[in-house]
JSON list of C-alpha atoms in Angstrom, two decimals:
[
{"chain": "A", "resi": 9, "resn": "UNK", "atom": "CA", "xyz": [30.01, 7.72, -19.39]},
{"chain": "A", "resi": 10, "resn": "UNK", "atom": "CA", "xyz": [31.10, 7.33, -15.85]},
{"chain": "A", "resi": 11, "resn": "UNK", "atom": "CA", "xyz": [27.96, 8.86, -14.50]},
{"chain": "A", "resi": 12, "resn": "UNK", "atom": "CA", "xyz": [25.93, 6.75, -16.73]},
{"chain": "A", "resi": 13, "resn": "UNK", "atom": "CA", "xyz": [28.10, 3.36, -15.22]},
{"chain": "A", "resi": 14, "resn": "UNK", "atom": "CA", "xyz": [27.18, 4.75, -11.58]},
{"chain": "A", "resi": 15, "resn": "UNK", "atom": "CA", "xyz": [23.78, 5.29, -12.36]},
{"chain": "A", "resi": 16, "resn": "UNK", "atom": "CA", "xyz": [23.47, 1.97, -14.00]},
{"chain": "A", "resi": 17, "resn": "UNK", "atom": "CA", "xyz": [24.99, 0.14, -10.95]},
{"chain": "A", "resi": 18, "resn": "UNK", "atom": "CA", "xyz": [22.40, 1.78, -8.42]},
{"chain": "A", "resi": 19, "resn": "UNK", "atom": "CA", "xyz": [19.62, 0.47, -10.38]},
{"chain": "A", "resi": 20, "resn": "UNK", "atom": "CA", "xyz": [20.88, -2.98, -10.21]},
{"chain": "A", "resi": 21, "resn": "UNK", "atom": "CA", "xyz": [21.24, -2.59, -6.43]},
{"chain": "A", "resi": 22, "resn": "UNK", "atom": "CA", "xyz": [18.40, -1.71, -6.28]},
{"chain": "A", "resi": 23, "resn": "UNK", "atom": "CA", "xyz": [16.86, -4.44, -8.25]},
{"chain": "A", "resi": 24, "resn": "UNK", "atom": "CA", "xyz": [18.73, -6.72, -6.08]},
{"chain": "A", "resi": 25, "resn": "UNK", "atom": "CA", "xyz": [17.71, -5.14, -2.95]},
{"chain": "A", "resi": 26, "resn": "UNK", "atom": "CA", "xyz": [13.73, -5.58, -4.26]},
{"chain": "A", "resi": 27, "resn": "UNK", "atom": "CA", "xyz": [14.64, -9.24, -5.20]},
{"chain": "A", "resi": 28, "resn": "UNK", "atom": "CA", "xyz": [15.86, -9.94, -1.82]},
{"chain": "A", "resi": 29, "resn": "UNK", "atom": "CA", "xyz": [12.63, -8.60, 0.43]},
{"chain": "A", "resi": 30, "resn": "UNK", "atom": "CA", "xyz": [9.72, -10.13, 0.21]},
{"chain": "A", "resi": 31, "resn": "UNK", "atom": "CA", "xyz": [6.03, -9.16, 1.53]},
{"chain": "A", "resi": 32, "resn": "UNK", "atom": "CA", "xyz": [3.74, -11.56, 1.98]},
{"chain": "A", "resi": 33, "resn": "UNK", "atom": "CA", "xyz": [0.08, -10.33, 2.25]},
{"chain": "A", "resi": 34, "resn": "UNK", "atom": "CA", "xyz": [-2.45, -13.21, 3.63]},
{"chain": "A", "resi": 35, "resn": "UNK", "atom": "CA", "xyz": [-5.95, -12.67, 1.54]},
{"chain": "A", "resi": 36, "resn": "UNK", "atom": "CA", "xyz": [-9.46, -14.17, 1.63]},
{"chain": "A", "resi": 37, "resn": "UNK", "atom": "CA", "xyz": [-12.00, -14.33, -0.86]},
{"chain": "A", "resi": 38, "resn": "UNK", "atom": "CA", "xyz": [-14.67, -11.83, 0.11]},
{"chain": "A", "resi": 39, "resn": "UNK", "atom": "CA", "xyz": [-17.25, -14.26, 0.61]},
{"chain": "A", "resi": 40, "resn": "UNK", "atom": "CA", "xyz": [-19.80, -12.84, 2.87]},
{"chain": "A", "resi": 41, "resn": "UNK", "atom": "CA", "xyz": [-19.83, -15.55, 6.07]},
{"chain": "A", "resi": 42, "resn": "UNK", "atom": "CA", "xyz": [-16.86, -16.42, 5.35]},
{"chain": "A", "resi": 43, "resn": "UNK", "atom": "CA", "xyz": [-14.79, -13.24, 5.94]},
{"chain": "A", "resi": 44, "resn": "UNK", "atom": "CA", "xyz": [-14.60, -11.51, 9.07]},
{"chain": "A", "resi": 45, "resn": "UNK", "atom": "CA", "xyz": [-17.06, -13.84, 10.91]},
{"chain": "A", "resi": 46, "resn": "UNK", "atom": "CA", "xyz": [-16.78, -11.08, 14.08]},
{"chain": "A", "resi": 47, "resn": "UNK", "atom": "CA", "xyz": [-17.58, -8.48, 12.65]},
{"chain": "A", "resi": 48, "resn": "UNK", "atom": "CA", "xyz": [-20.41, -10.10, 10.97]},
{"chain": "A", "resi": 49, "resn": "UNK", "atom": "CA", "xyz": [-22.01, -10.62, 13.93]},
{"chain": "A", "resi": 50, "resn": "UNK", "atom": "CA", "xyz": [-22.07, -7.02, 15.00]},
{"chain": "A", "resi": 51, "resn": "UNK", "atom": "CA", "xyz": [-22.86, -5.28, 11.59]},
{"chain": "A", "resi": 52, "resn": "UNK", "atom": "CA", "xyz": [-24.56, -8.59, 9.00]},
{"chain": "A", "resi": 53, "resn": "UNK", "atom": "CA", "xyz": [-22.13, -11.20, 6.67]},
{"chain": "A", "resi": 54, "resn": "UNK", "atom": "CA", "xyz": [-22.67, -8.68, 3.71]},
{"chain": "A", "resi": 55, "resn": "UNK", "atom": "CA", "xyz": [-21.40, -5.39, 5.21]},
{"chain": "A", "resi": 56, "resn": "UNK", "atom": "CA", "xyz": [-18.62, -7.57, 6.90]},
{"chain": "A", "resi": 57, "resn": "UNK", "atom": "CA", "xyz": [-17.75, -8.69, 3.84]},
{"chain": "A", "resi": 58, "resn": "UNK", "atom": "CA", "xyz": [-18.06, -5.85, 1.75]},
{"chain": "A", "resi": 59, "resn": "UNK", "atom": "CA", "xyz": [-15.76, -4.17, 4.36]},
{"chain": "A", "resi": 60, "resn": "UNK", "atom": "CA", "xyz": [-13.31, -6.66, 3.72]},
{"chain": "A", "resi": 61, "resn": "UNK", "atom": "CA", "xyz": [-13.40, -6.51, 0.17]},
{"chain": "A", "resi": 62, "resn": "UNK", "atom": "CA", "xyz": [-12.50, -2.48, 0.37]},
{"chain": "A", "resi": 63, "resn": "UNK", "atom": "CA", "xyz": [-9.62, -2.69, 2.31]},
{"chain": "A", "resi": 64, "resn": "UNK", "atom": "CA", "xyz": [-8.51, -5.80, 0.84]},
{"chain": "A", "resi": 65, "resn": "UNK", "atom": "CA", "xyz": [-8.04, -4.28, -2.05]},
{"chain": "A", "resi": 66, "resn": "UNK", "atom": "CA", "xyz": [-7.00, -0.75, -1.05]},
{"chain": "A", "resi": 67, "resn": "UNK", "atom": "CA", "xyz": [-3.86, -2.27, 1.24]},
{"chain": "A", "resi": 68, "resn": "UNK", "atom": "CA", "xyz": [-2.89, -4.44, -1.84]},
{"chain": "A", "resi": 69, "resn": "UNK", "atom": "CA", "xyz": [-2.69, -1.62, -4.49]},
{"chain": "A", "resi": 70, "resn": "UNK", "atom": "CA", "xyz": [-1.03, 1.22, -1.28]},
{"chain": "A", "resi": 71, "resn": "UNK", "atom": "CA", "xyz": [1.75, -1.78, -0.69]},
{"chain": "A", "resi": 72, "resn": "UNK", "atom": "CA", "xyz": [2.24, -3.26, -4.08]},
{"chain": "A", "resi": 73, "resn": "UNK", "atom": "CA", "xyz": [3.31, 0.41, -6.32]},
{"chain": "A", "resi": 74, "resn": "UNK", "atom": "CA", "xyz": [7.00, 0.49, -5.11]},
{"chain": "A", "resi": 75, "resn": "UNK", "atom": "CA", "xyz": [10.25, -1.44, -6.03]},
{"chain": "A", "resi": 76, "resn": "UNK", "atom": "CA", "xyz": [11.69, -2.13, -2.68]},
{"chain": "A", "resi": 77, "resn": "UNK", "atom": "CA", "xyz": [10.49, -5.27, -1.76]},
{"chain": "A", "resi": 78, "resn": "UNK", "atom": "CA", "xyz": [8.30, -8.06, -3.97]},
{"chain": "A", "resi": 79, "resn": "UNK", "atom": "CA", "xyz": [4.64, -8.75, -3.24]},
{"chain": "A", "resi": 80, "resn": "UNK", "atom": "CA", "xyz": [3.00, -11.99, -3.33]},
{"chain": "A", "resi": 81, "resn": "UNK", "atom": "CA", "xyz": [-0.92, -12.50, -2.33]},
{"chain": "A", "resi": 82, "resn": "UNK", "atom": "CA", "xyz": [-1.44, -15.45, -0.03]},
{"chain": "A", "resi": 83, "resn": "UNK", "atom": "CA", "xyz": [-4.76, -16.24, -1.01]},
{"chain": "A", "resi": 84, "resn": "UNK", "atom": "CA", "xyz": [-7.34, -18.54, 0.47]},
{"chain": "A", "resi": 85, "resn": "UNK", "atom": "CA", "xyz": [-9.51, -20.58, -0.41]},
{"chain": "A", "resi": 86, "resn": "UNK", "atom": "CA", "xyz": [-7.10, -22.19, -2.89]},
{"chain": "A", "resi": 87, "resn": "UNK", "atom": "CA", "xyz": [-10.04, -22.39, -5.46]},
{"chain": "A", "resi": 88, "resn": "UNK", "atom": "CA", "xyz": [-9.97, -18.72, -5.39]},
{"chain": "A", "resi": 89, "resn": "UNK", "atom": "CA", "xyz": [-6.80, -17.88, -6.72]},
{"chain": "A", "resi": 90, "resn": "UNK", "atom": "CA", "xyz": [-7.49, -17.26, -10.27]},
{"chain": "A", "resi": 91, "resn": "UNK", "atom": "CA", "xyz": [-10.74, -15.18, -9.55]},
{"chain": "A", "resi": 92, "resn": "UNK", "atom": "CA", "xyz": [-10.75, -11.82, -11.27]},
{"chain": "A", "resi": 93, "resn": "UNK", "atom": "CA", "xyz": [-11.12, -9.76, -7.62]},
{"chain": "A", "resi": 94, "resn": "UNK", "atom": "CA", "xyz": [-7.29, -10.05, -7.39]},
{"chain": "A", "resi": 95, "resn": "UNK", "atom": "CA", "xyz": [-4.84, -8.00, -9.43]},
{"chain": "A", "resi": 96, "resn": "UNK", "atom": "CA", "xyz": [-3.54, -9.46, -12.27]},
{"chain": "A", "resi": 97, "resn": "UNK", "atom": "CA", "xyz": [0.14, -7.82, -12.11]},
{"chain": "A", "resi": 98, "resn": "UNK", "atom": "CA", "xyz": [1.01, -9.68, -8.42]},
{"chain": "A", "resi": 99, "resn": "UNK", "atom": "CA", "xyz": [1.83, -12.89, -7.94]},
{"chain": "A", "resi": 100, "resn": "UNK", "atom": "CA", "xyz": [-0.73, -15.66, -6.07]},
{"chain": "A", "resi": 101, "resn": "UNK", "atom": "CA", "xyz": [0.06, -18.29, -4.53]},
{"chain": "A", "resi": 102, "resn": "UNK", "atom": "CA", "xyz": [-2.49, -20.28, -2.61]},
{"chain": "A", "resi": 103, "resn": "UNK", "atom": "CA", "xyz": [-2.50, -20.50, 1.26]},
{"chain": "A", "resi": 104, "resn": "UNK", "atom": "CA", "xyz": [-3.10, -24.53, 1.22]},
{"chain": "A", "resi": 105, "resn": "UNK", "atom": "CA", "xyz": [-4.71, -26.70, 4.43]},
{"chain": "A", "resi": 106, "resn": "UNK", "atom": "CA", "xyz": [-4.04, -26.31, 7.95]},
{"chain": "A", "resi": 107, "resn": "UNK", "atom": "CA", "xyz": [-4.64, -24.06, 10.69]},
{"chain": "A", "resi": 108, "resn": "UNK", "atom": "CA", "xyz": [-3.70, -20.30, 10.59]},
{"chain": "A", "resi": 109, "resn": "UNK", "atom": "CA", "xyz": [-0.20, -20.86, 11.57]},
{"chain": "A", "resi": 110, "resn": "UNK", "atom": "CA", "xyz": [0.49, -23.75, 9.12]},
{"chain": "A", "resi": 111, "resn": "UNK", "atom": "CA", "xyz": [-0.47, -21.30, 6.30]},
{"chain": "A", "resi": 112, "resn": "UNK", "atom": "CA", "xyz": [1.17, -18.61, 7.59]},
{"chain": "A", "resi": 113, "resn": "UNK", "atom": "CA", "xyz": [4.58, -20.90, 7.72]},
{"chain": "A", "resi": 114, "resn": "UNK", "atom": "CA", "xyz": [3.90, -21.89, 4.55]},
{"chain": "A", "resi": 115, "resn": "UNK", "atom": "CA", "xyz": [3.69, -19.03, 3.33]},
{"chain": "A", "resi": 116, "resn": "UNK", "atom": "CA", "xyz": [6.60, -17.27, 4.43]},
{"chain": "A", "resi": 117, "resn": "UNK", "atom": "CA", "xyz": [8.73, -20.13, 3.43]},
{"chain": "A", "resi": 118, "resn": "UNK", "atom": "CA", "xyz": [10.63, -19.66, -0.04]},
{"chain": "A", "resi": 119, "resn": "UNK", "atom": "CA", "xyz": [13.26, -20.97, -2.43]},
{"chain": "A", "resi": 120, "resn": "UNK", "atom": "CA", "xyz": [15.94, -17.99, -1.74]},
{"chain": "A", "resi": 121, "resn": "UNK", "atom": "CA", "xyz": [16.75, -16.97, 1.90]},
{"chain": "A", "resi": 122, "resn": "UNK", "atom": "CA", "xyz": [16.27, -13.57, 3.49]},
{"chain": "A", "resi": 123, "resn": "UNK", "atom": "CA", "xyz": [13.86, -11.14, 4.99]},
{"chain": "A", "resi": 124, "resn": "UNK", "atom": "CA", "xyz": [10.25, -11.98, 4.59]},
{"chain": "A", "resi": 125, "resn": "UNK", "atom": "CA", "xyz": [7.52, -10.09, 5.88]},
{"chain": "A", "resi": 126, "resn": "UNK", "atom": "CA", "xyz": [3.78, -11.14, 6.24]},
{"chain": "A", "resi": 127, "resn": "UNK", "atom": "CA", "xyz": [0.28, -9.01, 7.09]},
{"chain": "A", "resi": 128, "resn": "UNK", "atom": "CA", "xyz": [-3.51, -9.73, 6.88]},
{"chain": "A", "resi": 129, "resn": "UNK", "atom": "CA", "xyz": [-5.80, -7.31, 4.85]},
{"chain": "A", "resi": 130, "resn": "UNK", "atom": "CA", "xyz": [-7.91, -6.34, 7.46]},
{"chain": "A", "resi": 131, "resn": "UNK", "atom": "CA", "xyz": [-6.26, -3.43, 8.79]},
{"chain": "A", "resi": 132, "resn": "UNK", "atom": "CA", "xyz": [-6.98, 0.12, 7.00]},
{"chain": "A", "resi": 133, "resn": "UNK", "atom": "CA", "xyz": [-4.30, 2.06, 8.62]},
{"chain": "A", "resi": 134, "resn": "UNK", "atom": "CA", "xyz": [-1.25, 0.06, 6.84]},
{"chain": "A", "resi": 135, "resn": "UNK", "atom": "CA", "xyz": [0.93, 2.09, 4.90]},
{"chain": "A", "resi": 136, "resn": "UNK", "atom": "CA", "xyz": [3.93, 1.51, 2.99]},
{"chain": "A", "resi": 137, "resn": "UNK", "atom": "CA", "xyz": [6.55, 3.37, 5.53]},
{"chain": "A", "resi": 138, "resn": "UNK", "atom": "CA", "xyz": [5.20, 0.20, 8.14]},
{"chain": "A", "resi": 139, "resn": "UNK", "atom": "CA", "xyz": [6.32, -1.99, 5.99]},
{"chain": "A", "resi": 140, "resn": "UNK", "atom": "CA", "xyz": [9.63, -0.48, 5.29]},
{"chain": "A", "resi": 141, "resn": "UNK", "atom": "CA", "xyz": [9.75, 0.37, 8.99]},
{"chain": "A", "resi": 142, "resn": "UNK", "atom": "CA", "xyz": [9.70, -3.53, 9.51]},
{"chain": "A", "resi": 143, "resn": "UNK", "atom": "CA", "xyz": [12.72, -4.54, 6.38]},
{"chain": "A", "resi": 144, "resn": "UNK", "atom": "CA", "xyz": [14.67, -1.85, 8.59]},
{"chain": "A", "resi": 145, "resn": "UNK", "atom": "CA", "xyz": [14.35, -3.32, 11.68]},
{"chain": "A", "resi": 146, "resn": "UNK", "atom": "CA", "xyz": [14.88, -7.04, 10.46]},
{"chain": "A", "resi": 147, "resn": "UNK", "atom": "CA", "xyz": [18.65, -5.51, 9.55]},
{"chain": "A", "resi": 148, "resn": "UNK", "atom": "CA", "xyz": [19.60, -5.61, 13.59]},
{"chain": "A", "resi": 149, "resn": "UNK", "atom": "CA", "xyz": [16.76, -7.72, 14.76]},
{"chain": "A", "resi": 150, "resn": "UNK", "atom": "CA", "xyz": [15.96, -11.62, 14.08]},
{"chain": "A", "resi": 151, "resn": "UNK", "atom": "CA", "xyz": [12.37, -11.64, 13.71]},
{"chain": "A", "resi": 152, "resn": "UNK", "atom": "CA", "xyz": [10.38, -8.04, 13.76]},
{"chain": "A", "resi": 153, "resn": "UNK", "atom": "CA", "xyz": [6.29, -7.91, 15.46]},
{"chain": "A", "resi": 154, "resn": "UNK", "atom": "CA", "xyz": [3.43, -5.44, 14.71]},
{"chain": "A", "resi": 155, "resn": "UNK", "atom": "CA", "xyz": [0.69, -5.47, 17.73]},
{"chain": "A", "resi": 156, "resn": "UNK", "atom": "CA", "xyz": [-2.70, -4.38, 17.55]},
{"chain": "A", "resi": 157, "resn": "UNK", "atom": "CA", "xyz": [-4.46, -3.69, 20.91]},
{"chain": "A", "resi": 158, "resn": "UNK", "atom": "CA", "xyz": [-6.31, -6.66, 21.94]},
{"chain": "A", "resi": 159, "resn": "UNK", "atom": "CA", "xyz": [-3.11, -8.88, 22.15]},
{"chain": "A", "resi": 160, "resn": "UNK", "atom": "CA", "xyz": [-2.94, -10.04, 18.73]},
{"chain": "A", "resi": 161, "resn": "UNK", "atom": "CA", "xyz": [-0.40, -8.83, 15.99]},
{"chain": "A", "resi": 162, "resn": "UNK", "atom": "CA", "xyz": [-0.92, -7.63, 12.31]},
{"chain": "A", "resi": 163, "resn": "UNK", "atom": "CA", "xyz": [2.88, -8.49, 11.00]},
{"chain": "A", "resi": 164, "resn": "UNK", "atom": "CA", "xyz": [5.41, -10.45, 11.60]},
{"chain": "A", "resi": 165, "resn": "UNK", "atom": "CA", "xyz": [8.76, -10.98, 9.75]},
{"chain": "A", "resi": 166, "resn": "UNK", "atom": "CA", "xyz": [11.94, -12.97, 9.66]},
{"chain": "A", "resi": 167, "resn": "UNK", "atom": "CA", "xyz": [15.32, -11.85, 8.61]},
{"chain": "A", "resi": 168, "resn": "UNK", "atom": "CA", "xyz": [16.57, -15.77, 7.98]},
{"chain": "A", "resi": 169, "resn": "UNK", "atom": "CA", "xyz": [13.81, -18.88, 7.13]},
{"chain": "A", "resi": 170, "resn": "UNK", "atom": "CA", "xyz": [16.05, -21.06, 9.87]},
{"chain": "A", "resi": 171, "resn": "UNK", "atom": "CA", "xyz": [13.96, -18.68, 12.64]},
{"chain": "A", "resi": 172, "resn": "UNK", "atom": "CA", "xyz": [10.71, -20.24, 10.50]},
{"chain": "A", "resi": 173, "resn": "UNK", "atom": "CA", "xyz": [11.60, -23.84, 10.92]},
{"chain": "A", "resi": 174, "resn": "UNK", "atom": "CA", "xyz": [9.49, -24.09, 14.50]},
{"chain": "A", "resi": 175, "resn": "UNK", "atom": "CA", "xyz": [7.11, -21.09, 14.38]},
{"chain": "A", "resi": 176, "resn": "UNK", "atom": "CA", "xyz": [3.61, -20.32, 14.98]},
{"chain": "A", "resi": 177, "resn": "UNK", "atom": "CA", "xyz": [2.99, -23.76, 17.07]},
{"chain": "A", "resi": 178, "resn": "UNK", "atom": "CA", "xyz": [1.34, -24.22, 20.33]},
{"chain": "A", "resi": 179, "resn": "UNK", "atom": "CA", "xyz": [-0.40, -20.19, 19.50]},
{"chain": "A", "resi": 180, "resn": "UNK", "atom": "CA", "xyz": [-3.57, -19.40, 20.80]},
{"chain": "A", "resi": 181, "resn": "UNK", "atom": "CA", "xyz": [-4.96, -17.93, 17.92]},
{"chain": "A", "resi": 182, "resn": "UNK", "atom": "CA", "xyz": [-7.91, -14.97, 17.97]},
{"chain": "A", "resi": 183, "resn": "UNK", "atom": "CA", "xyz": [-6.84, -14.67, 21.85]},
{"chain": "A", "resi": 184, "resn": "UNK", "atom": "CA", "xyz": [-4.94, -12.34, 23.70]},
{"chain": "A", "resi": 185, "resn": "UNK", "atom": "CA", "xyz": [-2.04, -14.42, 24.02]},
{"chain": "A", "resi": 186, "resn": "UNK", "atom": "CA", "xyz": [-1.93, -14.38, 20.23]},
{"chain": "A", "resi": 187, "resn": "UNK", "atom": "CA", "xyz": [1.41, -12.37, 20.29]},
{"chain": "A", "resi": 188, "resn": "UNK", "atom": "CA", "xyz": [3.07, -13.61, 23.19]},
{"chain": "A", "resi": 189, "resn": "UNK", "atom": "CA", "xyz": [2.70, -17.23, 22.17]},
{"chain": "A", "resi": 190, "resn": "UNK", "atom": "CA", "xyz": [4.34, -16.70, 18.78]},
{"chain": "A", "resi": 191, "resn": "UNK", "atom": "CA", "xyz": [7.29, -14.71, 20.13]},
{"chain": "A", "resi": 192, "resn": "UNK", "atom": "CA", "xyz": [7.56, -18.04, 22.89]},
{"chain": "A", "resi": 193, "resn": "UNK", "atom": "CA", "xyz": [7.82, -20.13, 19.65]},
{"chain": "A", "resi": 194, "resn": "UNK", "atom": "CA", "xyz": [10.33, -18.46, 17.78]},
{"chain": "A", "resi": 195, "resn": "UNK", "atom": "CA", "xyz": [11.77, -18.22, 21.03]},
{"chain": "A", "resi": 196, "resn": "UNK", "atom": "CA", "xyz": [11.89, -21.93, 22.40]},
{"chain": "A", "resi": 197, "resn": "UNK", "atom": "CA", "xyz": [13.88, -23.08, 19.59]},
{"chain": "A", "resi": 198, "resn": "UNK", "atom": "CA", "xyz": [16.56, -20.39, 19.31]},
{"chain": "A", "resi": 199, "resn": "UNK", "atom": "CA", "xyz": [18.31, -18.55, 22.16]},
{"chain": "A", "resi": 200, "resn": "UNK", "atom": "CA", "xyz": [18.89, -14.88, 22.85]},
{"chain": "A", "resi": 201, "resn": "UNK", "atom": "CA", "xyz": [16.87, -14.15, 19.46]},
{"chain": "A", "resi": 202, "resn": "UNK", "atom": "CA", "xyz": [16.03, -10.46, 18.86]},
{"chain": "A", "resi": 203, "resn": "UNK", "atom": "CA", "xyz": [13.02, -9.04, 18.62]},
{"chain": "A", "resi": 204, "resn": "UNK", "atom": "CA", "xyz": [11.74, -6.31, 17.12]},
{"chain": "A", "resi": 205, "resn": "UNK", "atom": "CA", "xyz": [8.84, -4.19, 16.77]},
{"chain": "A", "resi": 206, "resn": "UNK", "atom": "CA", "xyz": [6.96, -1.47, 14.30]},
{"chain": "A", "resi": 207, "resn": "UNK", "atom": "CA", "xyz": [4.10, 0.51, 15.67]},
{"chain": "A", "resi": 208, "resn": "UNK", "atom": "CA", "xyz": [0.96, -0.40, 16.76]},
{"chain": "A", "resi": 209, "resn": "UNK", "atom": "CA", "xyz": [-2.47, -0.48, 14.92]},
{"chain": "A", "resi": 210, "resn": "UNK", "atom": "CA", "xyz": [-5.86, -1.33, 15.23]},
{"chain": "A", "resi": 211, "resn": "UNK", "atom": "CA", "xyz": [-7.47, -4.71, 12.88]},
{"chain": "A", "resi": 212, "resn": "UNK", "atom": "CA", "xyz": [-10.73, -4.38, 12.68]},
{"chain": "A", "resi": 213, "resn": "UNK", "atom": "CA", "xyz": [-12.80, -7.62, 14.44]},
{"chain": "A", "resi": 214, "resn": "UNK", "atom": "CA", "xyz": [-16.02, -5.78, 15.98]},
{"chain": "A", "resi": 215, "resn": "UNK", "atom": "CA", "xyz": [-18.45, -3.00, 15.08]},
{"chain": "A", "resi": 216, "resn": "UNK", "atom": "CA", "xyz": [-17.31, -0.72, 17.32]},
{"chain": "A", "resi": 217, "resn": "UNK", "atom": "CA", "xyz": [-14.03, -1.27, 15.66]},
{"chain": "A", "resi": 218, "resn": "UNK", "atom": "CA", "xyz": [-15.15, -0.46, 12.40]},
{"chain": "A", "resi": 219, "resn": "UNK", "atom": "CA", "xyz": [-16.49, 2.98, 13.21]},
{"chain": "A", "resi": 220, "resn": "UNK", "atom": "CA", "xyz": [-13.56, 4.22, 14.44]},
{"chain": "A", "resi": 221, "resn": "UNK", "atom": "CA", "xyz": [-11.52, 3.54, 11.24]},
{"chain": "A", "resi": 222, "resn": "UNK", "atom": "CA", "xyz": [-14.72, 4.13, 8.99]},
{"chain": "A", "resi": 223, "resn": "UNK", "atom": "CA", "xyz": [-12.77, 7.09, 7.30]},
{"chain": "A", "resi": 224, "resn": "UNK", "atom": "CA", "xyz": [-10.10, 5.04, 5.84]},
{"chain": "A", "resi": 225, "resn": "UNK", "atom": "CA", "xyz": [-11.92, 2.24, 4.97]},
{"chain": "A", "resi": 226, "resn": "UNK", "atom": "CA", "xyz": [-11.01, 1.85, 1.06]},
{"chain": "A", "resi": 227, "resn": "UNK", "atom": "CA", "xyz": [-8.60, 4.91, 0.73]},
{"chain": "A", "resi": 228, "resn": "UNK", "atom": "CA", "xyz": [-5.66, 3.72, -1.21]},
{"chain": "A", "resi": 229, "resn": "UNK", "atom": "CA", "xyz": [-4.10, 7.04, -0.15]},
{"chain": "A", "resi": 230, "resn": "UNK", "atom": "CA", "xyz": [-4.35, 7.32, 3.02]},
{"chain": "A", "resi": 231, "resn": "UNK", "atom": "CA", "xyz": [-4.47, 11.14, 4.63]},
{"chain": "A", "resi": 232, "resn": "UNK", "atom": "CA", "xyz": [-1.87, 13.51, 5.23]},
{"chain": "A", "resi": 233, "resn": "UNK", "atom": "CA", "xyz": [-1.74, 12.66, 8.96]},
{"chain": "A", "resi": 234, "resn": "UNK", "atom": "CA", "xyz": [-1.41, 9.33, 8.52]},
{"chain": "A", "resi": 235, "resn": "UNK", "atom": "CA", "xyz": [0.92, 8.66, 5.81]}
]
């Protein structure tokens, strides 16, 4: 009986634990010229958006099978949200007006405090161990950074919504000062705040881009190597 009480009690911690961490993934509707606009221009609207479509849904299903944190689709636009495309066992929300950064605030912005962590759907090489990477690091760090190569950044979390209450203004967004902007807003509002950051990875913008992630485009299981 005592073994059963313990057992009991980890599985409500670890309910708990779920409850508290939230991911936030940030979703379009595949609508070719209207996803991916970039990469449309190397490669045609339709393959862009059929890329999209792929990974969309194979980061959504690789993130959403676990327990340790709760998953709600961001989706955009708001019209969209009760389209078929999107699982039926996560919750939607829709993304709402605004530039990127008002959605993304939006978005990351809930009833109950605590850590929060938000990604796009455009980059193939997310697997779950990033995302727990980043709920680690938001234990000793205030808000936590993924970069991708061309200065931008494919996640960013908070480990308190007071860090949220100025961020993601003044950002130059689709530019190389993408990342650096954002951390100067969190930055300019709260002093000696700690940042952290997960490993870099590649989003996928251009052709050329594309064809050197072509292999994991779709794979909800990602290989050996990689996982």
């Amino acid at each position: 009986m005592k073994r059963l009480a313990l057992q009991c009690v980890a599985s409500l911690s670890r309910i708990n634990m779920a409850g508290d961490r939230r991911l936030i993934i940030m979703a379009k509707a595949p609508v070719a010229g209207r996803v991916k606009s970039r990469l449309g221009q190397d490669i045609g609207t339709a393959p862009a958006a059929n890329f999209y479509r792929h990974t969309c849904r194979a980061v959504v299903s690789r993130l959403s099978q676990t327990r340790l944190w709760e998953t709600t689709l961001c989706i955009a636009p708001d019209t969209s949200i009760h389209d078929r495309i999107w699982p039926p066992n996560i919750r939607r929300k829709p993304q709402g007006e605004g530039d990127l950064g008002e959605r993304m605030h939006r978005a990351m912005m809930h009833n109950q405090d605590g850590p929060v962590v938000l990604i796009g759907t455009d980059i193939p090489e997310i697997r779950p161990s990033d995302i727990a990477d980043a709920f680690r690091n938001l234990r000793n760090h205030d808000v936590v950074f993924g970069s991708t190569p061309d200065g931008g950044y494919w996640l960013v979390g908070s480990a308190s919504q007071r860090y949220l209450r100025s961020a993601f203004r003044n950002v130059r967004w689709s530019t190389e000062y993408a990342l650096t902007d954002t951390i100067n807003s969190f930055r300019s509002q709260y002093n000696g705040l700690k940042v952290g950051l997960v490993r870099q990875l590649n989003d996928v913008d251009h052709g050329v881009d594309l064809l050197a992630l072509q292999a994991l485009v779709g794979r909800r299981i990602l290989p050996r190597r990689l996982r």
